[in-house]
């Protein structure tokens, strides 16, 4: 019975598939890309196919998340040894074919050092970085492979590979407003003082930059908001008719996406809406009367919770053709139980 694919294994498999597609698309002779130890991939005397083996032999912490909890995604750096096991193909020797294969590997990762993978509904960008392979490290690695003859190899760091927990921790809600209150006691009770949501500045995305992100605010009652808090069953919630104001390169395409939160499941992302065209290049709260608005509906209005709205645009980076999802600033909506 096969083991269930872990998130780490999915990254390694995705890297092998990406490499296979990249090098086999430029050669007439197919090279089989394998995952495993060099000893297991070494061909027998009767084999006549070219092989390229990816040996993931070392995993270490990223160093960026020293306080990751057991229920949170853990990011690792993986070291991968890439070794060709080619065969004679007259007039070319196996050794020359090894060099051709390894040259294609280095070309591919130089041209496409970043790829995207989706694991359990989460998107991750994985980067492949070339590392020097010293003589001592070569001796250490190949001494573990029995009688397998050494082949020229290259070493890469694959980062950051996710380790996704089986039971993710429930993430807390977000802060929608800040306030200060003085009290003679420390008994737990909801604050009675007023809290101030974040102000809405003038937003004008720098569309001259290739990877510009949209600007976004929520317009209700003739005013711009980055955070809205409403009591369940209130007249304000019943009469709410929100609209999104998106700024960016005029004529570009974006989609609106909600992320929702509740105390049981935490945060989860909902499918993006239909594409819409950006009609203005800036958001000015003082000029809301002239805003180009897109009506939006709350994802829920019958229970306590939070929802965050984003404007997303899909961009293919010119340097390496990596497809990126670029998000606007968040707009937070909080629904809460009114105090009795």
Coordinates of C-alpha atoms in Angstrom, one line a residue:
X1 CA 0.0 0.0 0.0
X2 CA 1.5 3.4 -1.0
X3 CA 2.0 6.0 1.6
X4 CA 0.0 9.2 1.4
X5 CA 1.9 12.0 -0.3
X6 CA 3.2 14.5 2.3
X7 CA 3.6 18.2 1.4
X8 CA 7.4 17.7 1.4
X9 CA 7.1 14.8 -1.0
X10 CA 4.8 16.8 -3.3
X11 CA 7.4 19.5 -3.6
X12 CA 10.1 17.0 -4.5
X13 CA 7.9 15.3 -7.1
X14 CA 6.8 18.7 -8.5
X15 CA 10.5 19.7 -8.9
X16 CA 11.3 16.4 -10.7
X17 CA 8.3 16.9 -13.1
X18 CA 9.3 20.5 -13.7
X19 CA 12.8 19.4 -14.5
X20 CA 11.7 16.6 -16.8
X21 CA 9.4 18.9 -18.7
X22 CA 12.2 21.5 -19.1
X23 CA 15.0 19.3 -20.3
X24 CA 13.0 16.8 -22.4
X25 CA 11.4 19.6 -24.3
X26 CA 14.8 20.5 -25.8
X27 CA 16.3 17.1 -26.6
X28 CA 15.3 14.4 -29.0
X29 CA 16.4 11.6 -26.6
X30 CA 14.2 11.3 -23.5
X31 CA 15.8 11.4 -20.1
X32 CA 13.9 9.7 -17.2
X33 CA 14.0 11.8 -14.1
X34 CA 13.9 9.8 -10.9
X35 CA 13.7 10.4 -7.1
X36 CA 15.9 8.3 -4.9
X37 CA 19.5 7.5 -4.0
X38 CA 22.2 7.4 -6.7
X39 CA 22.8 3.7 -5.9
X40 CA 19.1 2.9 -6.7
X41 CA 19.2 4.9 -9.9
X42 CA 22.5 3.5 -11.3
X43 CA 21.7 1.5 -14.5
X44 CA 22.6 -2.1 -15.0
X45 CA 24.8 -3.3 -17.8
X46 CA 21.7 -4.2 -19.9
X47 CA 19.9 -0.9 -19.5
X48 CA 19.9 1.5 -22.4
X49 CA 18.0 4.5 -21.2
X50 CA 19.3 7.8 -19.9
X51 CA 18.5 8.6 -16.3
X52 CA 18.7 11.7 -14.1
X53 CA 18.4 11.2 -10.4
X54 CA 17.4 13.7 -7.7
X55 CA 18.7 12.7 -4.3
X56 CA 17.2 14.8 -1.4
X57 CA 19.6 14.1 1.4
X58 CA 19.5 17.0 3.8
X59 CA 16.8 19.1 5.3
X60 CA 17.2 22.0 7.6
X61 CA 15.1 24.8 9.2
X62 CA 14.7 28.0 7.2
X63 CA 15.9 30.1 10.1
X64 CA 13.0 32.5 9.4
X65 CA 10.4 31.0 11.8
X66 CA 11.9 30.2 15.2
X67 CA 8.6 30.3 16.9
X68 CA 6.4 28.1 14.6
X69 CA 3.8 26.3 16.6
X70 CA 3.0 22.6 16.0
X71 CA -0.2 23.4 14.2
X72 CA 1.4 25.9 11.8
X73 CA 3.1 25.3 8.5
X74 CA 6.8 24.7 8.8
X75 CA 9.2 25.9 6.0
X76 CA 12.4 24.0 5.3
X77 CA 15.5 24.2 3.1
X78 CA 16.2 20.9 1.2
X79 CA 19.5 20.0 -0.4
X80 CA 19.2 18.0 -3.6
X81 CA 22.0 16.2 -5.4
X82 CA 21.3 15.9 -9.2
X83 CA 23.3 13.1 -10.9
X84 CA 23.0 11.9 -14.5
X85 CA 23.3 8.2 -15.3
X86 CA 23.5 8.2 -19.1
X87 CA 24.5 5.3 -21.4
X88 CA 26.7 5.0 -24.5
X89 CA 25.0 6.3 -27.6
X90 CA 27.6 6.0 -30.4
X91 CA 29.4 8.0 -31.4
X92 CA 28.8 9.7 -27.9
X93 CA 30.1 8.0 -24.8
X94 CA 28.1 7.8 -21.5
X95 CA 30.5 10.3 -20.0
X96 CA 29.8 12.9 -22.7
X97 CA 26.1 12.3 -22.4
X98 CA 26.4 12.9 -18.6
X99 CA 27.9 16.3 -19.3
X100 CA 25.1 17.1 -21.8
X101 CA 22.4 16.1 -19.3
X102 CA 23.9 18.0 -16.4
X103 CA 24.4 21.1 -18.6
X104 CA 20.7 21.0 -19.4
X105 CA 19.8 20.8 -15.7
X106 CA 21.9 23.8 -14.9
X107 CA 20.5 25.7 -17.9
X108 CA 16.9 24.9 -16.8
X109 CA 17.3 26.0 -13.2
X110 CA 19.2 29.1 -14.3
X111 CA 16.3 30.1 -16.6
X112 CA 13.5 29.0 -14.3
X113 CA 14.8 29.2 -10.7
X114 CA 11.3 29.6 -9.2
X115 CA 8.2 27.5 -9.6
X116 CA 4.7 27.5 -7.9
X117 CA 3.1 24.6 -6.3
X118 CA -0.4 24.3 -4.6
X119 CA -0.6 22.0 -1.6
X120 CA -3.8 21.5 0.3
X121 CA -5.3 24.6 -1.3
X122 CA -2.3 26.7 -0.4
X123 CA 0.1 28.2 -3.0
X124 CA 3.8 28.2 -2.4
X125 CA 6.7 29.6 -4.5
X126 CA 9.7 27.4 -4.4
X127 CA 13.2 28.6 -5.4
X128 CA 16.1 26.5 -6.6
X129 CA 19.6 27.9 -5.7
X130 CA 22.9 26.5 -7.1
X131 CA 25.4 25.5 -4.4
X132 CA 29.0 24.6 -4.5
X133 CA 29.8 20.9 -4.1
X134 CA 33.2 20.5 -2.4
X135 CA 35.5 17.5 -2.7
X136 CA 35.0 16.5 1.0
X137 CA 31.2 16.6 0.5
X138 CA 31.5 14.5 -2.7
X139 CA 33.5 11.9 -0.8
X140 CA 31.0 11.8 2.1
X141 CA 28.0 11.5 -0.2
X142 CA 29.4 8.8 -2.5
X143 CA 30.9 6.7 0.2
X144 CA 27.4 5.9 1.3
X145 CA 26.4 4.6 -2.1
X146 CA 28.2 1.2 -2.0
X147 CA 29.9 0.2 -5.3
X148 CA 28.2 2.8 -7.4
X149 CA 30.7 4.6 -9.6
X150 CA 30.9 8.4 -9.1
X151 CA 29.2 10.5 -11.8
X152 CA 29.5 14.3 -12.2
X153 CA 26.8 15.9 -10.0
X154 CA 25.5 19.3 -9.1
X155 CA 24.0 20.4 -5.8
X156 CA 21.0 22.7 -5.4
X157 CA 19.1 24.1 -2.4
X158 CA 15.3 23.9 -2.8
X159 CA 13.6 26.4 -0.5
X160 CA 11.3 26.9 1.1
X161 CA 9.5 23.6 1.2
X162 CA 6.4 23.4 3.4
X163 CA 5.6 20.9 6.0
X164 CA 1.8 21.3 6.5
X165 CA 0.3 19.9 9.7
X166 CA -2.5 17.3 9.5
X167 CA -4.5 19.3 12.0
X168 CA -3.8 23.0 11.3
X169 CA -4.0 25.4 14.3
X170 CA -7.0 27.7 14.3
X171 CA -5.7 31.1 13.5
X172 CA -7.0 34.0 15.7
X173 CA -9.1 36.8 14.3
X174 CA -7.6 40.1 13.2
X175 CA -7.6 43.4 14.9
X176 CA -10.1 45.8 13.3
X177 CA -9.7 48.8 15.5
X178 CA -7.6 50.1 18.3
X179 CA -8.5 52.0 21.4
X180 CA -7.4 52.8 25.0
X181 CA -9.5 52.4 28.1
X182 CA -8.8 52.9 31.8
X183 CA -10.5 50.7 34.5
X184 CA -10.2 50.4 38.2
X185 CA -10.1 46.6 38.0
X186 CA -8.8 43.8 35.8
X187 CA -11.9 41.6 35.5
X188 CA -12.4 40.2 32.0
X189 CA -15.2 42.2 30.3
X190 CA -15.7 43.7 26.8
X191 CA -14.3 47.2 26.5
X192 CA -16.9 50.0 26.7
X193 CA -14.7 52.7 25.1
X194 CA -14.7 53.6 21.5
X195 CA -12.0 52.1 19.2
X196 CA -10.6 53.8 16.0
X197 CA -10.3 51.9 12.8
X198 CA -7.3 52.6 10.5
X199 CA -7.7 55.7 8.4
X200 CA -7.9 55.5 4.6
X201 CA -5.0 57.3 2.9
X202 CA -4.8 58.4 -0.7
X203 CA -3.7 55.3 -2.6
X204 CA -2.1 55.4 -6.0
X205 CA -0.4 52.2 -7.0
X206 CA 3.0 52.5 -8.7
X207 CA 1.9 51.0 -12.0
X208 CA 5.3 51.8 -13.5
X209 CA 6.7 48.9 -11.5
X210 CA 6.2 45.5 -13.1
X211 CA 4.8 43.8 -9.9
X212 CA 2.5 46.6 -8.8
X213 CA -0.4 45.7 -6.5
X214 CA -3.9 47.1 -6.6
X215 CA -5.3 49.5 -4.1
X216 CA -8.6 48.7 -2.4
X217 CA -11.1 50.2 0.0
X218 CA -14.8 49.5 0.9
X219 CA -17.3 52.3 0.3
X220 CA -20.4 52.3 2.6
X221 CA -22.5 55.3 3.5
X222 CA -20.6 57.5 1.2
X223 CA -17.3 57.0 3.0
X224 CA -14.2 54.9 2.4
X225 CA -13.2 52.2 4.9
X226 CA -10.4 49.7 5.5
X227 CA -12.2 48.1 8.5
X228 CA -15.9 47.8 9.3
X229 CA -17.3 46.4 12.5
X230 CA -21.1 45.7 12.8
X231 CA -23.3 44.1 15.4
X232 CA -25.4 41.1 14.3
X233 CA -29.1 42.0 13.9
X234 CA -28.3 45.8 13.9
X235 CA -30.0 48.2 11.5
X236 CA -26.5 49.2 10.2
X237 CA -25.9 45.6 9.1
X238 CA -29.4 45.2 7.6
X239 CA -29.0 48.3 5.5
X240 CA -25.4 47.6 4.5
X241 CA -24.8 47.9 0.7
X242 CA -21.0 47.8 0.4
X243 CA -19.0 48.5 -2.8
X244 CA -15.4 47.9 -3.7
X245 CA -13.2 50.8 -5.0
X246 CA -10.2 49.4 -6.8
X247 CA -7.3 51.4 -8.1
X248 CA -4.4 50.4 -10.4
X249 CA -3.4 50.4 -14.1
X250 CA -6.6 51.5 -15.9
X251 CA -7.9 48.6 -18.1
X252 CA -6.1 45.9 -16.2
X253 CA -8.0 42.9 -14.9
X254 CA -8.5 42.0 -11.2
X255 CA -10.7 39.7 -9.2
X256 CA -12.1 40.2 -5.8
X257 CA -11.6 37.4 -3.2
X258 CA -12.9 36.9 0.3
X259 CA -11.2 35.1 3.1
X260 CA -13.5 34.2 6.0
X261 CA -12.9 33.3 9.7
X262 CA -14.8 31.6 12.4
X263 CA -13.8 30.3 15.8
X264 CA -14.0 26.6 14.8
X265 CA -12.1 26.5 11.4
X266 CA -10.0 29.7 11.5
X267 CA -9.2 31.4 8.2
X268 CA -10.1 29.9 4.8
X269 CA -10.1 31.3 1.3
X270 CA -13.2 31.5 -0.9
X271 CA -13.2 31.3 -4.7
X272 CA -12.3 34.5 -6.5
X273 CA -15.1 36.4 -8.2
X274 CA -15.6 37.2 -11.8
X275 CA -12.9 39.4 -13.5
X276 CA -13.4 43.1 -13.5
X277 CA -11.5 46.0 -15.2
X278 CA -9.8 48.7 -13.2
X279 CA -11.2 52.0 -14.1
X280 CA -9.2 54.5 -11.9
X281 CA -5.6 54.8 -11.0
X282 CA -6.0 56.2 -7.5
X283 CA -8.2 56.1 -4.4
X284 CA -8.9 59.5 -2.8
X285 CA -11.3 59.4 0.2
X286 CA -12.1 63.0 -0.4
X287 CA -13.3 62.2 -4.0
X288 CA -15.5 59.2 -3.2
X289 CA -18.5 60.8 -5.0
X290 CA -16.6 60.2 -8.3
X291 CA -15.5 56.7 -7.5
X292 CA -15.9 53.8 -9.9
X293 CA -17.5 51.2 -7.6
X294 CA -18.1 47.5 -7.8
X295 CA -21.0 46.2 -5.6
X296 CA -20.0 43.3 -3.3
X297 CA -21.9 41.1 -1.0
X298 CA -20.7 39.9 2.4
X299 CA -19.9 36.2 2.4
X300 CA -22.1 35.8 5.5
X301 CA -24.2 38.0 7.8
X302 CA -25.9 35.5 10.2
X303 CA -23.1 34.6 12.6
X304 CA -20.1 36.2 14.4
X305 CA -16.9 36.1 12.4
X306 CA -14.6 38.1 10.2
X307 CA -14.1 38.4 6.4
X308 CA -11.2 40.0 4.6
X309 CA -11.6 41.3 1.0
X310 CA -8.7 41.5 -1.4
X311 CA -8.3 42.6 -5.0
X312 CA -6.0 40.2 -6.9
X313 CA -4.3 40.4 -10.2
X314 CA -2.4 37.6 -12.0
X315 CA 1.0 38.6 -13.4
X316 CA 3.6 36.6 -15.4
X317 CA 7.0 37.9 -14.4
X318 CA 9.1 38.8 -17.5
X319 CA 12.4 37.5 -16.2
X320 CA 11.5 33.9 -15.6
X321 CA 7.8 33.6 -16.7
X322 CA 6.7 32.7 -13.2
X323 CA 3.0 33.3 -12.7
X324 CA 2.4 35.5 -9.6
X325 CA -0.8 36.4 -7.7
X326 CA -0.5 40.0 -6.5
X327 CA -2.8 41.1 -3.8
X328 CA -4.1 44.5 -2.7
X329 CA -4.2 45.8 0.9
X330 CA -6.8 43.9 3.0
X331 CA -10.2 45.3 3.9
X332 CA -11.6 43.8 7.1
X333 CA -15.2 43.2 8.0
X334 CA -16.1 42.1 11.6
X335 CA -19.5 40.9 12.7
X336 CA -20.0 40.5 16.4
X337 CA -22.7 39.6 19.0
X338 CA -24.1 42.8 20.5
X339 CA -23.8 43.1 24.2
X340 CA -27.1 42.3 26.0

